[in-house]
């Protein structure tokens, strides 16, 4: 057959000048020599189980076997290392409780509340030195809520008197005892917890009108209760022996201001 070569013959490309293509067909009747193989082995069906029985270290096989990688009952693989599920569970197990992360200790809140309700009750000094502000914030909001039900919007007065009182008592206690023992957070915490009798007074004011003679008697009892509780807690927290009466008078003046905005 003819030979082909030249420009634009195949695929639009221009081969070199000496390139040639041979398309000669072999003659019919020519014997083709094929190789022969002697298969002396018996016909055995292929074993697919052996092909896919590979360990994880040998690479991924055909089928995924989850038990070959991780023991789901214990979260560990066969080598003894923690699996994904076990590792994630251990991380969450080591996390502290949410209230502890937020700095809220329900036991300390309960113990301080009992100390305010019963001024004669002995309280641990370490609990009183805790700078817990969850209870005081709740009591302040409850006092403001009761006054709001009475038709008095006094949230700004409550926070204003409270902040000024905390600053005053921090300076006063720093002069009476060692400055290293007094912390502003502990002072604010004690004053806030001792606001509980004023919360009770404001709750009574929602139910009945306590102005007049009855109001003076009930408010006087509440002021005395707050002053005794606060002075006792301050004396216990900062080891102020024989100085409770000295700190009780300023406490009575502070809580007297809260009684005034509660009644009037």
Short mmCIF file of C-alpha atoms in Angstrom, two decimals:
data_model
loop_
_atom_site.label_atom_id
_atom_site.label_comp_id
_atom_site.label_asym_id
_atom_site.label_seq_id
_atom_site.Cartn_x
_atom_site.Cartn_y
_atom_site.Cartn_z
CA UNK A 1 0.00 0.00 0.00
CA UNK A 2 1.00 3.59 -0.36
CA UNK A 3 3.01 5.39 2.17
CA UNK A 4 1.79 8.64 3.64
CA UNK A 5 3.79 11.58 4.70
CA UNK A 6 3.55 15.28 4.28
CA UNK A 7 1.92 18.35 5.62
CA UNK A 8 -1.55 18.28 7.28
CA UNK A 9 -1.96 14.51 6.98
CA UNK A 10 -2.86 13.45 10.49
CA UNK A 11 -4.34 15.55 13.36
CA UNK A 12 -3.44 18.73 11.49
CA UNK A 13 0.22 18.44 12.57
CA UNK A 14 3.21 18.73 10.27
CA UNK A 15 5.65 15.86 10.75
CA UNK A 16 9.30 16.09 9.92
CA UNK A 17 10.51 15.61 6.36
CA UNK A 18 12.05 12.17 6.96
CA UNK A 19 8.99 10.75 8.78
CA UNK A 20 7.21 7.83 7.07
CA UNK A 21 4.25 5.66 7.98
CA UNK A 22 3.84 1.99 7.04
CA UNK A 23 0.33 0.62 6.81
CA UNK A 24 1.20 -2.69 5.06
CA UNK A 25 -1.15 -5.50 6.10
CA UNK A 26 0.30 -8.98 6.74
CA UNK A 27 -0.36 -11.62 4.10
CA UNK A 28 -3.34 -13.87 4.67
CA UNK A 29 -2.45 -17.43 5.53
CA UNK A 30 0.61 -16.45 7.58
CA UNK A 31 0.75 -18.48 10.78
CA UNK A 32 0.60 -16.42 13.94
CA UNK A 33 2.83 -17.69 16.75
CA UNK A 34 1.12 -17.51 20.14
CA UNK A 35 2.71 -18.56 23.41
CA UNK A 36 1.17 -21.50 25.23
CA UNK A 37 1.05 -22.05 29.02
CA UNK A 38 0.88 -25.34 30.79
CA UNK A 39 -1.78 -25.04 33.50
CA UNK A 40 -1.16 -28.04 35.71
CA UNK A 41 -2.88 -26.62 38.84
CA UNK A 42 -6.43 -27.56 39.70
CA UNK A 43 -9.14 -24.97 39.21
CA UNK A 44 -9.64 -23.25 42.58
CA UNK A 45 -12.15 -20.43 43.08
CA UNK A 46 -10.59 -17.18 44.27
CA UNK A 47 -10.59 -16.50 48.02
CA UNK A 48 -11.86 -12.97 48.49
CA UNK A 49 -11.81 -13.18 52.29
CA UNK A 50 -8.03 -13.47 52.33
CA UNK A 51 -7.69 -10.50 49.97
CA UNK A 52 -9.64 -8.19 52.27
CA UNK A 53 -8.37 -9.51 55.61
CA UNK A 54 -5.82 -6.76 56.04
CA UNK A 55 -4.93 -5.05 59.26
CA UNK A 56 -5.05 -1.23 59.56
CA UNK A 57 -1.25 -1.11 59.47
CA UNK A 58 -1.27 -2.80 56.03
CA UNK A 59 -3.46 -0.13 54.51
CA UNK A 60 -7.19 0.12 53.88
CA UNK A 61 -8.74 -3.07 52.58
CA UNK A 62 -11.78 -3.49 50.42
CA UNK A 63 -14.37 -3.52 53.22
CA UNK A 64 -14.29 -1.22 56.27
CA UNK A 65 -14.29 -3.07 59.56
CA UNK A 66 -14.85 -0.61 62.43
CA UNK A 67 -13.91 -3.18 65.08
CA UNK A 68 -10.43 -3.44 63.55
CA UNK A 69 -9.72 0.20 64.41
CA UNK A 70 -11.54 1.08 67.59
CA UNK A 71 -13.06 -0.86 70.42
CA UNK A 72 -16.35 0.98 70.86
CA UNK A 73 -16.99 -0.38 74.35
CA UNK A 74 -13.90 1.21 75.86
CA UNK A 75 -12.96 3.89 73.31
CA UNK A 76 -9.51 2.32 72.70
CA UNK A 77 -7.94 0.72 69.71
CA UNK A 78 -6.10 -2.59 69.78
CA UNK A 79 -2.77 -0.90 70.37
CA UNK A 80 -4.02 0.49 73.72
CA UNK A 81 -4.29 4.14 72.61
CA UNK A 82 -7.45 6.13 73.14
CA UNK A 83 -9.78 6.33 70.19
CA UNK A 84 -11.68 9.38 68.99
CA UNK A 85 -14.79 8.70 71.04
CA UNK A 86 -12.85 7.83 74.19
CA UNK A 87 -10.61 10.89 73.91
CA UNK A 88 -13.53 13.25 73.50
CA UNK A 89 -15.27 11.69 76.50
CA UNK A 90 -12.19 12.08 78.69
CA UNK A 91 -11.88 15.76 77.77
CA UNK A 92 -15.46 16.44 78.87
CA UNK A 93 -15.01 14.39 82.04
CA UNK A 94 -12.07 16.59 83.07
CA UNK A 95 -14.06 19.81 82.60
CA UNK A 96 -15.10 21.51 85.88
CA UNK A 97 -18.80 22.16 86.52
CA UNK A 98 -20.36 25.22 84.93
CA UNK A 99 -21.14 26.93 88.26
CA UNK A 100 -17.52 26.48 89.34
CA UNK A 101 -16.28 28.09 86.13
CA UNK A 102 -18.61 31.05 86.73
CA UNK A 103 -17.36 31.42 90.31
CA UNK A 104 -20.72 30.47 91.88
CA UNK A 105 -20.67 28.18 94.90
CA UNK A 106 -24.20 27.18 95.98
CA UNK A 107 -22.95 25.87 99.32
CA UNK A 108 -21.33 29.22 100.21
CA UNK A 109 -24.48 31.08 99.16
CA UNK A 110 -26.60 28.88 101.42
CA UNK A 111 -24.22 29.24 104.37
CA UNK A 112 -24.07 33.04 104.07
CA UNK A 113 -27.84 33.29 103.80
CA UNK A 114 -28.26 31.24 106.98
CA UNK A 115 -25.69 33.44 108.73
CA UNK A 116 -27.74 36.54 107.86
CA UNK A 117 -31.02 34.97 108.94
CA UNK A 118 -29.49 33.83 112.24
CA UNK A 119 -26.83 36.31 113.44
CA UNK A 120 -26.00 34.06 116.41
CA UNK A 121 -25.01 31.20 114.14
CA UNK A 122 -21.28 30.41 113.83
CA UNK A 123 -19.92 30.68 110.27
CA UNK A 124 -16.61 29.62 108.75
CA UNK A 125 -14.23 32.53 108.23
CA UNK A 126 -13.09 31.27 104.83
CA UNK A 127 -16.68 31.30 103.54
CA UNK A 128 -17.17 34.90 104.65
CA UNK A 129 -13.97 36.01 102.90
CA UNK A 130 -15.23 34.59 99.60
CA UNK A 131 -15.90 37.30 97.00
CA UNK A 132 -19.25 35.87 95.94
CA UNK A 133 -21.48 38.40 94.17
CA UNK A 134 -24.26 36.09 92.96
CA UNK A 135 -26.31 36.37 96.15
CA UNK A 136 -25.99 40.17 96.51
CA UNK A 137 -27.05 40.73 92.89
CA UNK A 138 -30.10 38.50 93.38
CA UNK A 139 -31.07 40.33 96.58
CA UNK A 140 -30.62 43.75 94.97
CA UNK A 141 -32.74 42.78 91.98
CA UNK A 142 -35.40 41.27 94.28
CA UNK A 143 -35.51 44.46 96.37
CA UNK A 144 -35.85 46.57 93.24
CA UNK A 145 -38.58 44.25 91.93
CA UNK A 146 -40.64 44.49 95.12
CA UNK A 147 -40.30 48.27 95.14
CA UNK A 148 -41.36 48.32 91.49
CA UNK A 149 -44.52 46.41 92.41
CA UNK A 150 -45.17 49.13 94.99
CA UNK A 151 -44.94 51.76 92.26
CA UNK A 152 -41.38 52.91 93.00
CA UNK A 153 -38.64 52.82 90.37
CA UNK A 154 -35.58 52.88 92.64
CA UNK A 155 -33.00 50.68 90.92
CA UNK A 156 -30.58 53.59 90.55
CA UNK A 157 -30.94 54.48 94.26
CA UNK A 158 -30.28 50.90 95.30
CA UNK A 159 -27.11 50.56 93.24
CA UNK A 160 -25.95 54.09 94.07
CA UNK A 161 -26.32 53.68 97.84
CA UNK A 162 -24.86 50.18 97.64
CA UNK A 163 -21.72 51.21 95.73
CA UNK A 164 -21.07 54.24 97.96
CA UNK A 165 -21.58 52.09 101.06
CA UNK A 166 -19.13 49.44 99.80
CA UNK A 167 -16.46 52.10 99.17
CA UNK A 168 -17.01 53.68 102.60
CA UNK A 169 -16.86 50.38 104.48
CA UNK A 170 -13.79 49.25 102.55
CA UNK A 171 -11.94 52.40 103.63
CA UNK A 172 -13.24 52.11 107.20
CA UNK A 173 -12.29 48.45 107.62
CA UNK A 174 -8.88 49.08 106.06
CA UNK A 175 -8.22 51.58 108.87
CA UNK A 176 -9.51 49.30 111.63
CA UNK A 177 -7.67 46.12 110.60
CA UNK A 178 -4.72 45.21 108.42
CA UNK A 179 -5.21 46.32 104.83
CA UNK A 180 -3.97 42.97 103.51
CA UNK A 181 -6.91 41.16 105.14
CA UNK A 182 -9.63 43.39 103.68
CA UNK A 183 -10.75 42.95 100.07
CA UNK A 184 -13.35 45.03 98.29
CA UNK A 185 -15.13 41.95 96.98
CA UNK A 186 -15.54 40.45 100.46
CA UNK A 187 -16.92 43.75 101.82
CA UNK A 188 -19.42 44.06 98.97
CA UNK A 189 -20.46 40.42 99.38
CA UNK A 190 -21.20 40.79 103.11
CA UNK A 191 -23.14 44.03 102.67
CA UNK A 192 -25.14 42.51 99.82
CA UNK A 193 -26.10 39.39 101.75
CA UNK A 194 -27.12 41.42 104.79
CA UNK A 195 -29.61 43.25 102.56
CA UNK A 196 -31.94 40.24 102.94
CA UNK A 197 -34.03 41.72 105.82
CA UNK A 198 -34.67 44.79 103.64
CA UNK A 199 -35.93 42.47 100.92
CA UNK A 200 -38.37 40.98 103.43
CA UNK A 201 -39.45 44.51 104.44
CA UNK A 202 -40.10 45.48 100.82
CA UNK A 203 -42.10 42.28 100.32
CA UNK A 204 -44.29 43.17 103.30
CA UNK A 205 -44.74 46.65 101.84
CA UNK A 206 -46.21 45.10 98.69
CA UNK A 207 -48.90 43.30 100.71
CA UNK A 208 -49.74 45.99 103.25
CA UNK A 209 -48.92 49.67 103.77
CA UNK A 210 -46.26 49.97 106.46
CA UNK A 211 -46.28 53.74 106.83
CA UNK A 212 -47.03 55.21 110.24
CA UNK A 213 -46.30 53.63 113.59
CA UNK A 214 -46.37 50.08 112.25
CA UNK A 215 -43.93 51.01 109.52
CA UNK A 216 -41.51 52.57 111.97
CA UNK A 217 -41.55 49.48 114.18
CA UNK A 218 -41.09 47.00 111.34
CA UNK A 219 -38.41 49.11 109.64
CA UNK A 220 -36.57 49.54 112.98
CA UNK A 221 -36.51 45.76 113.44
CA UNK A 222 -35.21 45.29 109.90
CA UNK A 223 -32.47 47.89 110.35
CA UNK A 224 -31.37 46.32 113.63
CA UNK A 225 -31.38 42.88 112.02
CA UNK A 226 -29.24 44.03 109.08
CA UNK A 227 -26.79 45.92 111.33
CA UNK A 228 -26.27 43.01 113.73
CA UNK A 229 -25.83 40.51 110.88
CA UNK A 230 -23.37 42.69 108.95
CA UNK A 231 -21.29 43.59 112.01
CA UNK A 232 -21.14 39.93 113.08
CA UNK A 233 -20.02 38.80 109.63
CA UNK A 234 -17.40 41.57 109.40
CA UNK A 235 -16.07 40.71 112.86
CA UNK A 236 -15.81 37.02 111.93
CA UNK A 237 -14.36 37.51 108.45
CA UNK A 238 -11.61 39.96 109.45
CA UNK A 239 -10.95 38.75 113.02
CA UNK A 240 -12.20 42.00 114.58
CA UNK A 241 -12.36 40.91 118.20
CA UNK A 242 -14.37 43.24 120.51
CA UNK A 243 -15.05 45.62 117.62
CA UNK A 244 -18.48 44.46 116.52
CA UNK A 245 -20.33 47.35 118.16
CA UNK A 246 -18.02 49.89 116.50
CA UNK A 247 -18.89 48.58 113.04
CA UNK A 248 -22.59 48.04 113.86
CA UNK A 249 -23.41 51.78 113.98
CA UNK A 250 -22.22 52.56 110.39
CA UNK A 251 -24.07 49.46 109.21
CA UNK A 252 -27.29 50.73 110.81
CA UNK A 253 -26.87 54.09 109.05
CA UNK A 254 -26.36 52.41 105.66
CA UNK A 255 -29.36 50.12 105.94
CA UNK A 256 -31.43 52.98 107.32
CA UNK A 257 -31.09 54.59 103.89
CA UNK A 258 -32.49 51.44 102.25
CA UNK A 259 -35.37 51.46 104.75
CA UNK A 260 -36.23 55.04 103.86
CA UNK A 261 -36.53 54.33 100.12
CA UNK A 262 -38.55 51.20 100.98
CA UNK A 263 -41.13 52.90 103.16
CA UNK A 264 -41.33 56.29 101.45
#
